[in-house]
Every structure is written in structure tokens, then in C-alpha cells.
mmCIF file of C-alpha atoms and ligand atoms in Angstrom:
data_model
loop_
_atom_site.group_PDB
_atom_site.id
_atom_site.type_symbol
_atom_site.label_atom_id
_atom_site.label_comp_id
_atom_site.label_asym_id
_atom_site.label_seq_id
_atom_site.Cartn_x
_atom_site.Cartn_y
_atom_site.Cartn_z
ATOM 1 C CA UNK I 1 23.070 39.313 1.458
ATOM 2 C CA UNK I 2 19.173 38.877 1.997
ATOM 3 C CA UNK I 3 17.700 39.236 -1.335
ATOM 4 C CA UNK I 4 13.992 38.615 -2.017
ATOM 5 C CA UNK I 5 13.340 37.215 -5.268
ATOM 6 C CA UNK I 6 9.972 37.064 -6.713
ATOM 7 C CA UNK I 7 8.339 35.754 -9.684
ATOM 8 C CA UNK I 8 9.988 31.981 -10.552
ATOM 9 C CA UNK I 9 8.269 30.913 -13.362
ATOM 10 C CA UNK I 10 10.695 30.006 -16.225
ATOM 11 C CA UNK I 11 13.298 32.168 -16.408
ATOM 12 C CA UNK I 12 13.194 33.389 -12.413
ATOM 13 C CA UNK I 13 12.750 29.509 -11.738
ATOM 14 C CA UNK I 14 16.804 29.644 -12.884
ATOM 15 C CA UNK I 15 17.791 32.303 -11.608
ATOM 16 C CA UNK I 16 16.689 32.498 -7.909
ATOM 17 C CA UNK I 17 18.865 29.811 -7.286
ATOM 18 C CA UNK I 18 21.935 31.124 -8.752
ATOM 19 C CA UNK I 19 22.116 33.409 -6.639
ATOM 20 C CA UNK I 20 21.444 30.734 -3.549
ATOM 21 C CA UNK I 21 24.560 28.821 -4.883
ATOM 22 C CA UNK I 22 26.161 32.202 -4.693
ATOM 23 C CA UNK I 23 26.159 32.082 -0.858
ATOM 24 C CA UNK I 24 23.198 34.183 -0.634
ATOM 25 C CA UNK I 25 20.168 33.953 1.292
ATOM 26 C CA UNK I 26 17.229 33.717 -1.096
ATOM 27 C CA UNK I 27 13.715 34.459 -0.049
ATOM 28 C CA UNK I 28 11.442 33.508 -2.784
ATOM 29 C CA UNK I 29 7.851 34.125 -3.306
ATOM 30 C CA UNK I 30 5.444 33.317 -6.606
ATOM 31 C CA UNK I 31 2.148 33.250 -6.759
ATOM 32 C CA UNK I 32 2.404 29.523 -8.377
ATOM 33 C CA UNK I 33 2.819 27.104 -5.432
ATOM 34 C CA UNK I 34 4.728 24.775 -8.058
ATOM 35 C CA UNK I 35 7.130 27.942 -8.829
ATOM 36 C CA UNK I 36 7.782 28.376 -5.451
ATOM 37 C CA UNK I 37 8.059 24.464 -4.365
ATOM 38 C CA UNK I 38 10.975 24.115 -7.237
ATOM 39 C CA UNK I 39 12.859 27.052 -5.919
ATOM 40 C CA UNK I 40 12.758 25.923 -2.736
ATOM 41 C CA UNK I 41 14.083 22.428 -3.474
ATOM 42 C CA UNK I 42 16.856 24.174 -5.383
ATOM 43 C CA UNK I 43 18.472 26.243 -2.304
ATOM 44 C CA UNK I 44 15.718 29.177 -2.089
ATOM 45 C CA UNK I 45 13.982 29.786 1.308
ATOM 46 C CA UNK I 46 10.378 29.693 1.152
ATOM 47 C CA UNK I 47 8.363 33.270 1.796
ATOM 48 C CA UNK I 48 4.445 33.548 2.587
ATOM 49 C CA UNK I 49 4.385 36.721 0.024
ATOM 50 C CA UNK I 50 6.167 39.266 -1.612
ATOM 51 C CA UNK I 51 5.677 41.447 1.934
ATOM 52 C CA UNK I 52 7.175 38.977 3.943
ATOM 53 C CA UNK I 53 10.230 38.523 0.873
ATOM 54 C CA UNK I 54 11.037 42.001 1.596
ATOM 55 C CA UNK I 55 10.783 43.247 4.808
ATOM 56 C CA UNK I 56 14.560 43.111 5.946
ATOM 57 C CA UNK I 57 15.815 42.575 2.658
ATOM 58 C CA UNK I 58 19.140 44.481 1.227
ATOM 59 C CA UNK I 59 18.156 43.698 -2.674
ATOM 60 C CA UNK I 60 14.610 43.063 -4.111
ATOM 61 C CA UNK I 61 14.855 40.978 -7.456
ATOM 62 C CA UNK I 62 11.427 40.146 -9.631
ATOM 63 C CA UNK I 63 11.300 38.349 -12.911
ATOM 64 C CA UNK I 64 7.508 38.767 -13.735
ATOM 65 C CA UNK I 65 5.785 38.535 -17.345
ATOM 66 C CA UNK I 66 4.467 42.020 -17.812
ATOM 67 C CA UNK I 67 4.630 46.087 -16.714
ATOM 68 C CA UNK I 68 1.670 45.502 -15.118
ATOM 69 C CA UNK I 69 2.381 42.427 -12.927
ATOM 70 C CA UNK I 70 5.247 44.569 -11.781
ATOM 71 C CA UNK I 71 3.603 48.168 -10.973
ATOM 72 C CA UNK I 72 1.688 46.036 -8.975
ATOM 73 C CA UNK I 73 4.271 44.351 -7.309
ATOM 74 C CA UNK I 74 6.029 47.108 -6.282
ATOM 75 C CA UNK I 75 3.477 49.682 -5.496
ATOM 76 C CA UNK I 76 1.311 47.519 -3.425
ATOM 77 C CA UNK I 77 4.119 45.057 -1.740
ATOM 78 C CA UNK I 78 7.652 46.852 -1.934
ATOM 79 C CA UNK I 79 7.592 50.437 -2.042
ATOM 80 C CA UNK I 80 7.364 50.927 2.126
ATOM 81 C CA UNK I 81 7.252 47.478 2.899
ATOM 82 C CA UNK I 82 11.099 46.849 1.777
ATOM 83 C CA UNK I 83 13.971 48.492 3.501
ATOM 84 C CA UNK I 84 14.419 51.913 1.950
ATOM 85 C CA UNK I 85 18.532 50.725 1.562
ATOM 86 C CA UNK I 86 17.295 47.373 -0.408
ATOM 87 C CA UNK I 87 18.553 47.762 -4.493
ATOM 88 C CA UNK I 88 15.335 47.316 -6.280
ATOM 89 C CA UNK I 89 16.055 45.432 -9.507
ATOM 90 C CA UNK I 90 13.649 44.408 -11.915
ATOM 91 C CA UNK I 91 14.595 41.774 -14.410
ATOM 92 C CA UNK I 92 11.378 41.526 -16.714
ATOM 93 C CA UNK I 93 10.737 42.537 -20.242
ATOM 94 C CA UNK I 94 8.055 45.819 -19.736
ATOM 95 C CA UNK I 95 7.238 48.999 -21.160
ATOM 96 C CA UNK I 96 10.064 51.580 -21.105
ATOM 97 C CA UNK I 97 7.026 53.875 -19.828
ATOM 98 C CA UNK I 98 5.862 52.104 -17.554
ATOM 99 C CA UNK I 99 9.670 50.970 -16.102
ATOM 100 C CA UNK I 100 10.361 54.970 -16.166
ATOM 101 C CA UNK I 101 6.813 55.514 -14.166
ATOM 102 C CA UNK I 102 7.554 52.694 -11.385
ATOM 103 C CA UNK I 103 11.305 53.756 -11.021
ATOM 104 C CA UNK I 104 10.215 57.504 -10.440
ATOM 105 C CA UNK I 105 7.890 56.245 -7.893
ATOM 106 C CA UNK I 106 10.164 54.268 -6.344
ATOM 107 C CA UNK I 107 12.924 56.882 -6.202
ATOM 108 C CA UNK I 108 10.514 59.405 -4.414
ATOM 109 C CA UNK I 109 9.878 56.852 -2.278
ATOM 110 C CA UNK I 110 13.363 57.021 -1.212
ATOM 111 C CA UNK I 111 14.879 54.196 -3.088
ATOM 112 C CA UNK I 112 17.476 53.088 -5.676
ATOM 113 C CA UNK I 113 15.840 50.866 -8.513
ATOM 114 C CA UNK I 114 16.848 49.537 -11.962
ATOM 115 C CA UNK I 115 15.819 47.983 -14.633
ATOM 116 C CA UNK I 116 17.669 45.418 -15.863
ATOM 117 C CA UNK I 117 16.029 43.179 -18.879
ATOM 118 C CA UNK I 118 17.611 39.943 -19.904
ATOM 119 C CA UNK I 119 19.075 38.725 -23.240
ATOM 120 C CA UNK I 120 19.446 34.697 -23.392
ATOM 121 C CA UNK I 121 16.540 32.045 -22.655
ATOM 122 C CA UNK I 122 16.122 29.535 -20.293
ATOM 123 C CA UNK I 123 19.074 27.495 -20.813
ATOM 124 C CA UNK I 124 21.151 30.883 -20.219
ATOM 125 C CA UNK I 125 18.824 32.065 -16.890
ATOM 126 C CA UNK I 126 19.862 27.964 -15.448
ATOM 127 C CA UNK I 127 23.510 28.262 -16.358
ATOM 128 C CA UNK I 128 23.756 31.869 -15.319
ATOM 129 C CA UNK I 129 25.123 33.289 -18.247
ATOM 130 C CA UNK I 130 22.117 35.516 -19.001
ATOM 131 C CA UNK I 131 22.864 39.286 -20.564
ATOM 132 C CA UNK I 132 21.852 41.864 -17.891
ATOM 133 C CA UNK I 133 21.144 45.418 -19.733
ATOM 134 C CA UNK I 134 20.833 48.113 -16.908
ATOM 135 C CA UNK I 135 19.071 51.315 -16.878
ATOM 136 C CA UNK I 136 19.867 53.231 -13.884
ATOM 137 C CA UNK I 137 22.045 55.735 -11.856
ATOM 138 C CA UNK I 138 25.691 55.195 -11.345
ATOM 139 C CA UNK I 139 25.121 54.280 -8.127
ATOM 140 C CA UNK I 140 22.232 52.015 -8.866
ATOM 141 C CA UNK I 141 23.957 49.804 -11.676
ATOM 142 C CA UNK I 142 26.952 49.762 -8.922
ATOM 143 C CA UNK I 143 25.124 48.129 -6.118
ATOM 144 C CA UNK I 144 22.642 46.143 -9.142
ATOM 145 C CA UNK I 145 25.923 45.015 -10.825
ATOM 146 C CA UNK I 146 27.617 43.166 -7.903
ATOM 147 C CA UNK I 147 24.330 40.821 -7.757
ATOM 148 C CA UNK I 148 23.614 40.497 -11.558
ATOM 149 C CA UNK I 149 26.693 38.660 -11.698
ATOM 150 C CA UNK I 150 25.659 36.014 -10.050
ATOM 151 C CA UNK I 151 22.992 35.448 -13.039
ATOM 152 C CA UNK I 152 24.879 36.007 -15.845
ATOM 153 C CA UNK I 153 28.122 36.547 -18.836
ATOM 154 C CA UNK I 154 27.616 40.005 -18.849
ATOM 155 C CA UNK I 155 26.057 43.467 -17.470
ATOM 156 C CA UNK I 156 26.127 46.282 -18.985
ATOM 157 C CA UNK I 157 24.948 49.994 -18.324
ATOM 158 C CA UNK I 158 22.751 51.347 -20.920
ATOM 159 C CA UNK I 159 22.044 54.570 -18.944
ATOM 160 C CA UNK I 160 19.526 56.353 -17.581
ATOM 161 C CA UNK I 161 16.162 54.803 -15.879
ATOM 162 C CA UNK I 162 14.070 53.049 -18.808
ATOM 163 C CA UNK I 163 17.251 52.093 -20.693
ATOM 164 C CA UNK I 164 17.825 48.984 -20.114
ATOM 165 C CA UNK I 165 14.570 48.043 -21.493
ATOM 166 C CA UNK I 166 14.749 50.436 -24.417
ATOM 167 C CA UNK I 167 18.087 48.467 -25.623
ATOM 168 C CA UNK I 168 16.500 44.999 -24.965
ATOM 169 C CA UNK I 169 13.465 45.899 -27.193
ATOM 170 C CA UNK I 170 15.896 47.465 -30.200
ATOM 171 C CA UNK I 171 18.313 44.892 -29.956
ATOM 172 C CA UNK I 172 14.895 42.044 -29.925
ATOM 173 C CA UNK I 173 12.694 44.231 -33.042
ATOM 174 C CA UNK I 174 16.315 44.092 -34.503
ATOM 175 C CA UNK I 175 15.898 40.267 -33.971
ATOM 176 C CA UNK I 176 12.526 39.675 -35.265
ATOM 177 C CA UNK I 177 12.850 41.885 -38.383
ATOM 178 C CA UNK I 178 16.137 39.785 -39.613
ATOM 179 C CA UNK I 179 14.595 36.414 -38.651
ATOM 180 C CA UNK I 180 11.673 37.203 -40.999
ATOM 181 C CA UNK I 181 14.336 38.442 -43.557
ATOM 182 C CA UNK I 182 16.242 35.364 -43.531
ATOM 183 C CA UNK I 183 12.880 33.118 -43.315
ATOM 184 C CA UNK I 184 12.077 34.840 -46.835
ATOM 185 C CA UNK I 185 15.594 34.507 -48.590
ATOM 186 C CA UNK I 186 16.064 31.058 -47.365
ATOM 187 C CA UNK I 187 11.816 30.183 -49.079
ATOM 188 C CA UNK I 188 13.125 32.264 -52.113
ATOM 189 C CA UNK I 189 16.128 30.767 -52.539
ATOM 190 C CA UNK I 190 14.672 27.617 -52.552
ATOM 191 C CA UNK I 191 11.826 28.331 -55.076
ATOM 192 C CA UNK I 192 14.979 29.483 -57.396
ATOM 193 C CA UNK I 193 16.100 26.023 -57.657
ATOM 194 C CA UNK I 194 19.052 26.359 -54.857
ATOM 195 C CA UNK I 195 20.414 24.277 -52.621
ATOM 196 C CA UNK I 196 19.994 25.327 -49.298
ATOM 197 C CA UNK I 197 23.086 23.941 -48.043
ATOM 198 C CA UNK I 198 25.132 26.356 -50.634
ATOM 199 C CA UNK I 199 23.053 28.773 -50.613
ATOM 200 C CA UNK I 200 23.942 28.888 -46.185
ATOM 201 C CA UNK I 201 27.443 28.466 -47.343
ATOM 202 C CA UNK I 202 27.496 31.758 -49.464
ATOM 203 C CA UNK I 203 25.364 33.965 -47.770
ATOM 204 C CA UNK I 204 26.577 33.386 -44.289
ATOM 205 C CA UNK I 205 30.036 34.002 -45.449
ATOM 206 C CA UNK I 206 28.815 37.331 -47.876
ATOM 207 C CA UNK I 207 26.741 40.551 -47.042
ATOM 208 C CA UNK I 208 23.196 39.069 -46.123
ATOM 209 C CA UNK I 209 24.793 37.279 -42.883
ATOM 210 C CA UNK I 210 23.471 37.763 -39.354
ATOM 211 C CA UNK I 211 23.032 36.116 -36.202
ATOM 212 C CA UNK I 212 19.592 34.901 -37.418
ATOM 213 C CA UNK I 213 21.556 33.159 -39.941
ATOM 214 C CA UNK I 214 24.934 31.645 -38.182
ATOM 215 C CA UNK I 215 23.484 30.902 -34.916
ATOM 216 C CA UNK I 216 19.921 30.377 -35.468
ATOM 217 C CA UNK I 217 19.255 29.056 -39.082
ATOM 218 C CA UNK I 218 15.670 28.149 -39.565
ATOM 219 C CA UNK I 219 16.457 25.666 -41.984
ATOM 220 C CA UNK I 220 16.597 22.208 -40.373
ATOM 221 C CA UNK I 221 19.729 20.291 -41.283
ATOM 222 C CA UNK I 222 21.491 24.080 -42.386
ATOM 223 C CA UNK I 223 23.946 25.430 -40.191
ATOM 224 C CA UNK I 224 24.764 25.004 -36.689
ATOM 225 C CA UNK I 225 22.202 22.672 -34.706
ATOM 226 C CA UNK I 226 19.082 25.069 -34.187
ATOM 227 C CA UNK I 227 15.643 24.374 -32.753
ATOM 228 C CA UNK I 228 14.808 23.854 -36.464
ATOM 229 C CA UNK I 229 16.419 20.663 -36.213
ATOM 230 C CA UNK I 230 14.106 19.512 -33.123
ATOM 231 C CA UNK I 231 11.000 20.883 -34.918
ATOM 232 C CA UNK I 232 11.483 24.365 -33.672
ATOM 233 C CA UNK I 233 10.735 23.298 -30.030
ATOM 234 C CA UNK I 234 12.510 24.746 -27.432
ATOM 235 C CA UNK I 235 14.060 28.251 -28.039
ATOM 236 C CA UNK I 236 12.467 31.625 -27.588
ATOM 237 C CA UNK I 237 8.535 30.888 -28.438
ATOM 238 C CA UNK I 238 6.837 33.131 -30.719
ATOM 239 C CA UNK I 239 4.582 34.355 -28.570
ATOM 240 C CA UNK I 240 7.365 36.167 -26.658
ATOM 241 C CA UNK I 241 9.275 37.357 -29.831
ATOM 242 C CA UNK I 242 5.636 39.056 -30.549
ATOM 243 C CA UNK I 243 5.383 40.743 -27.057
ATOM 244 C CA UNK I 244 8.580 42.481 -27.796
ATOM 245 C CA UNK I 245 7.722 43.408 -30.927
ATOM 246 C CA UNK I 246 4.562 45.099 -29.296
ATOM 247 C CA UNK I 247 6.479 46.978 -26.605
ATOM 248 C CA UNK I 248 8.759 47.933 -29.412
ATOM 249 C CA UNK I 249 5.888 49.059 -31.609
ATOM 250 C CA UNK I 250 4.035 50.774 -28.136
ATOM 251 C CA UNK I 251 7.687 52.935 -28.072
ATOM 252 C CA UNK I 252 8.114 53.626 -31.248
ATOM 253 C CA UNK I 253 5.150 55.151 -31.471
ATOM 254 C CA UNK I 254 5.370 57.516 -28.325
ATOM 255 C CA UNK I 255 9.003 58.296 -29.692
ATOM 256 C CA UNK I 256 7.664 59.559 -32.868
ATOM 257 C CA UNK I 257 10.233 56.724 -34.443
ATOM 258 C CA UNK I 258 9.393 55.332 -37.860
ATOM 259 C CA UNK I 259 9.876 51.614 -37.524
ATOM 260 C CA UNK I 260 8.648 49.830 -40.815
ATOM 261 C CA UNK I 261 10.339 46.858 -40.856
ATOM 262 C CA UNK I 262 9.704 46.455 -37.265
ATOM 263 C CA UNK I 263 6.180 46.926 -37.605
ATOM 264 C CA UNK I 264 5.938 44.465 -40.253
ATOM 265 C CA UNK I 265 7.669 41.610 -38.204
ATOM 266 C CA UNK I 266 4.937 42.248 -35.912
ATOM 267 C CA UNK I 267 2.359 41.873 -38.717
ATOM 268 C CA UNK I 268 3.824 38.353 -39.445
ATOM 269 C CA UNK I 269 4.747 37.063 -35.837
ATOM 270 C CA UNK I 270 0.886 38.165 -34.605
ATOM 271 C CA UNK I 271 -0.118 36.124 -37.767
ATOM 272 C CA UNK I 272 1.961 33.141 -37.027
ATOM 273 C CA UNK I 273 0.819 33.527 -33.087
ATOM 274 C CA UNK I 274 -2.865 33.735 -34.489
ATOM 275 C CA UNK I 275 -2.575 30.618 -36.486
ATOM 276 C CA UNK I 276 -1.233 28.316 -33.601
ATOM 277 C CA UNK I 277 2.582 28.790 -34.078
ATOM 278 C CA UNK I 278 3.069 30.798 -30.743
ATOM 279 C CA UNK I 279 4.698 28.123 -28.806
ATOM 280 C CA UNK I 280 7.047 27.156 -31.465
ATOM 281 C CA UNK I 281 10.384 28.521 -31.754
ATOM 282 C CA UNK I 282 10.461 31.952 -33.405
ATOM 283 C CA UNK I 283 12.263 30.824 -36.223
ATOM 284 C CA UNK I 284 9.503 28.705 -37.204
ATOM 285 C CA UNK I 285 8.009 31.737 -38.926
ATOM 286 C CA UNK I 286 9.843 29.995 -42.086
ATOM 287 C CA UNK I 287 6.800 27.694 -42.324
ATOM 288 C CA UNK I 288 3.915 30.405 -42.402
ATOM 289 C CA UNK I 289 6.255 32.195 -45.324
ATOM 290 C CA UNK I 290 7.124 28.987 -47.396
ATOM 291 C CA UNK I 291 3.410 27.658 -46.916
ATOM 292 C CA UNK I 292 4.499 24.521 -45.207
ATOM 293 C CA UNK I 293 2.667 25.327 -41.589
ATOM 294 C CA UNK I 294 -0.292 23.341 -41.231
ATOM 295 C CA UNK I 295 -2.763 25.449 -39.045
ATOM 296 C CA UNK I 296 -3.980 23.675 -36.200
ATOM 297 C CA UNK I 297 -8.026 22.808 -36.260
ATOM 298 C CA UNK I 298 -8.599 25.053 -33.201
ATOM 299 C CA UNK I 299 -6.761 28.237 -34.847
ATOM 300 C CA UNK I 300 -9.021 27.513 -38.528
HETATM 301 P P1 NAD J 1 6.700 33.006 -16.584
HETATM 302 O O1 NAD J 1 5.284 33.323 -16.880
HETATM 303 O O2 NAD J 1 7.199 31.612 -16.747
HETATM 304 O O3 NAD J 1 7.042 33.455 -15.063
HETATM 305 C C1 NAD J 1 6.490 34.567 -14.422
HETATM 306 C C2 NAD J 1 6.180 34.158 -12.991
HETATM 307 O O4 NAD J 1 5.695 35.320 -12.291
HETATM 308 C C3 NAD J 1 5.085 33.097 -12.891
HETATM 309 O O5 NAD J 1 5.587 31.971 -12.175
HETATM 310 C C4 NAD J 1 3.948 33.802 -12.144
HETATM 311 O O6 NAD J 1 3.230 32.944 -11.269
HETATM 312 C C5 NAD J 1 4.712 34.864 -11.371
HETATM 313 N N1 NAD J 1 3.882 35.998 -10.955
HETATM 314 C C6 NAD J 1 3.001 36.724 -11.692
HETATM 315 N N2 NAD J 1 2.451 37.695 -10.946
HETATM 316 C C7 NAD J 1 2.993 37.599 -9.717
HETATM 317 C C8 NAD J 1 2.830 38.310 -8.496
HETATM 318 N N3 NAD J 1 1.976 39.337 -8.407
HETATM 319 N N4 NAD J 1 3.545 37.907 -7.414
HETATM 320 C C9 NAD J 1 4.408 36.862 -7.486
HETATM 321 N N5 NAD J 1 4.603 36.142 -8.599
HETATM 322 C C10 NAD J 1 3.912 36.501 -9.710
HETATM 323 O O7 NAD J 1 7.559 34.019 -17.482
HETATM 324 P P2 NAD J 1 9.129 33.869 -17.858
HETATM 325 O O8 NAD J 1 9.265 33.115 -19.146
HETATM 326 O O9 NAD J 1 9.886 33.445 -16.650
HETATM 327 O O10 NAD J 1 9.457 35.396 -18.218
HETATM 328 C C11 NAD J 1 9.606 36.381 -17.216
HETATM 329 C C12 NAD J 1 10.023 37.682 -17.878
HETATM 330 O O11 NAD J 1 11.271 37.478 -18.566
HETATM 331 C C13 NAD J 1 9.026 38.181 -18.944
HETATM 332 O O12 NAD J 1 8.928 39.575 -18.842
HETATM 333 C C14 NAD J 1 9.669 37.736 -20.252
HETATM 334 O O13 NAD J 1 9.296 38.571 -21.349
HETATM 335 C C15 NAD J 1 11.132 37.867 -19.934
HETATM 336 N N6 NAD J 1 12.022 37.004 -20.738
HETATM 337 C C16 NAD J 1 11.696 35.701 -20.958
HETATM 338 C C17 NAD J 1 12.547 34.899 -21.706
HETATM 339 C C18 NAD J 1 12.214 33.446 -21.962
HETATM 340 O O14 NAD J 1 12.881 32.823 -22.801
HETATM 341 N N7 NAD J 1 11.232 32.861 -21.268
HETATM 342 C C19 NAD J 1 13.747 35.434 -22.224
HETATM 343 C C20 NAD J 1 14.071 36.766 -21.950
HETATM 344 C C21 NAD J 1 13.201 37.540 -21.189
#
């Protein structure tokens, strides 16, 4: 297949080529000449723009940072510049509104498009075993499905245009509300007098458990190895848990949804973002709520 892929900035960077090793024939475009230079050295072929990507294309693939990056992407360089019998599949993290908007647009244009959001970082988008959740027709997750695989463990229908980003912002305000949860048992705990050691070994194994826990302990030297035990670099920043948490928050409230908890992980993570954490790995949140974060100059 000829599939245009465009946006390869850390997460498209990983996946573009995937999908070269696949056997396919990758036409790449970012805006960031260094993007597009690493793609290309990794099996993608190089395209002057997003038009030229397209134009004889049978699947259209972007991985962009925002809804607005990719209204603009499609309405001004694939809607009627891509073959109307190209999948259109878009693999950011947006607005549900504005993914509903550009998919209805697209679909009176006379094409098939999905959205299909990722679970899994970097590591996952390089070793293609990303989590693909698609919203879409039958017929769109179908055709979207067969090329998704490439990229990932696992892809899964959530339903209807819109879904698929609807279940990756649940699933990630789901995320950040137990991270900040188990940030302020674990700083509790410890002002009790525990030992955080035990204290892992009880509640991971009792009621209060949850991924944030097992797989992602903010503690360093508690639980599995974490990015708390390389002083929360690497991971999934901050700054990113906080977008979703804003999109989340932006839903909720044109669902008429009461979110509290979400909307106070929000509170916290635009806190920690404020006060220079928002490069750090999420869970580094523990050291704004134990005190221990020392605020760099610029952010006093
Ligand atoms: P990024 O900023 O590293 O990459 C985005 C790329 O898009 C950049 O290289 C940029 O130059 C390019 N771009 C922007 N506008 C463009 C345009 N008009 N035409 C062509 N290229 C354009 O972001 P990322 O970390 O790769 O994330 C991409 C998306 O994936 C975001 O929506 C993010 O929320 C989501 N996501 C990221 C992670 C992660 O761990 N980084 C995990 C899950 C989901």
C-alpha cells in the first residue's frame, strides 16, 4: 500500500517506519526538516508536503499534537487533494468535538475516516506495540484495522466517530486522578511513620491497588523499576498528562458530566506544569504533594 504519513515528531517519528518495515511504501511529510530527515533514514520516502503525501495515496495516517494542527491538515491538504478511496486515519490525541467536526467533513467529502488515539509512549510507538482505540464505521475500523496493526498490541473499536478519542481521554482522566491518589497515600503514609516498602507490599496486594501503583509507583526504589527510579525522566511528561486532562475537562463539560476528581487532577497537574515539573514524568506529581519539588528560578 501507499500510505502518506504525516506529522513525525515523537511518537509518529516511531511509527512511520513501522509501517515501512511492514513492506509498505511510506511517504512522509513534517513540517520539521529534522522529523522528516529521521524518517527518511529509517525506510520512509521523503514528500515535499502533505499535498504531495497524498495525492495517489490508499491510506492517509497523521500523528500531530493538537485538533487544530489536524483540522488544518485535513481541510486545507487532504480533503480533495487525497484519493477519495484513501482510509483517513488520525492517530493524535484531540477534542472529541473537534474529531466528530473533521470526520463529518470528511465523510461529506466522500471519504472514510477514523479516529484512532494511542495508549503507550514512545518506547511502545518504536516497538509497535502501541494501543489503537478506533472510532469509526464498521467499514472504516475494517480497512483502519488492517494498517494499525502494523503499529501496535492491540486495536480496538470503541464505536461511533469521536469514540476513540472519548475512551482515550476516560481511560487517561482515569489515569491522572489515581496517580494523584496514590502520590497522596504514598506522602501520607510516610508522614504516619511507615515504611514505604510495606506499606507497597500491602496496599498493592489489598483494595487501594491500581496500575498507578503496580506498574508505575512514584516512589523511587518501591515497586517495579519506574521513571521514579531515573528521577522521573522519561515516561509520559506532565505536560501531556495535563492536555488530556483539559480535553477531558473541555468534554465533560459539553456532556453535562460531573467530573470532580478529574477536575481536581487537573488543578494539581496545571500546578505542577506551572511550577516547572511539565517535562518530568507524570508521576513526579509526588514531589509537589510531599513538598520535596524544588521550583525552578524561572517558574518562582
Ligand atoms: P510531537 O510534537 O513530538 O510531534 C508532532 C509533529 O507534528 C511535529 O514533528 C510537528 O513538526 C508536526 N506537525 C505539526 N503541524 C504540522 C503540519 N501542519 N504538517 C506536518 N507536520 C506537522 O508530538 P508527539 O509526542 O509525537 O505527539 C503526537 C500526538 O500523540 C499528540 O496528540 C499527543 O497528545 C499524542 N500522544 C503522545 C504520547 C507521547 O508519549 N508523546 C503518547 C500518546 C499520545
Amino acid at each position: 500500500m501507499k500510505i502518506a504519513f504525516i506529522g513525525l515528531g515523537h511518537m509518529g517519528g516511531g511509527m512511520a517506519p513501522n509501517l515501512a518495515k511492514a513492506g509498505h511504501e511510506v511517504r512522509a511529510f513534517d513540517l520539521s526538516e529534522e522529523a522528516l530527515v529521521h524518517a527518511v533514514e529509517r525506510g520512509c520516502q521523503r514528500a515535499a508536503s502533505t499535498d504531495e503525501a497524498v495525492r495517489d495515496a490508499d491510506a492517509v495516517v497523521t500523528m500531530l499534537p493538537a485538533g487544530k494542527h489536524v483540522a488544518e491538515v485535513y481541510r486545507s491538504h487532504v480533503l480533495g487533494k487525497a484519493p477519495k478511496t484513501a482510509i483517513l486515519i488520525d492517530c493524535s490525541t484531540i477534542d472529541v468535538a473537534t474529531a466528530r467536526s473533521v470526520e463529518e467533513e470528511a465523510a461529506a467529502a466522500g471519504y472514510t475516516m477514523v479516529d484512532a488515539p494511542v495508549s503507550g509512549g514512545i518506547a511502545a510507538a518504536e516497538g509497535g506495540t502501541l494501543t489503537f482505540m478506533v472510532g469509526g464505521s464498521d467499514d472504516g475500523f475494517a480497512k483502519a484495522q488492517a494498517i494499525l496493526e502494523k503499529m501496535g498490541k492491540a486495536v480496538i473499536h470503541a464505536g461511533e466517530a469521536g469514540s476513540g478519542q472519548a475512551a482515550k481521554i476516560c481511560n487517561n482522566m482515569l489515569l491522572g486522578a489515581t496517580m494523584a491518589a496514590t502520590c497522596e497515600a504514598f506522602a501520607l503514609a510516610e508522614k504516619l511513620g511507615l515504611d514505604l516498602q510495606t506499606f507497597y507490599d500491602i496496599s498493592s496486594k489489598a483494595s487501594g491497588q491500581s496500575w498507578s501503583m503496580t506498574s508505575y509507583c512514584p516512589v523511587p526504589g518501591v515497586g517495579p523499576e519506574t521513571p521514579a527510579d531515573r528521577d522521573y525522566e522519561g515516561g509520559f511528561a506532565a505536560a501531556l498528562m495535563l492536555k488530556d486532562l483539559r480535553l477531558a475537562m473541555d468534554a465533560a463539560k459539553e456532556a453535562g458530566a460531573y467530573t470532580p476528581m478529574g477536575c481536581e487532577a487537573e488543578e494539581l497537574y496545571q500546578r505542577f506544569v506551572d511550577r516547572g515539573g511539565g517535562t518530568k514524568d507524570f508521576s513526579a506529581l509526588i514531589k509537589m504533594i510531599d513538598d520535596s519539588w524544588i521550583v525552578p528560578e524561572e517558574n518562582i
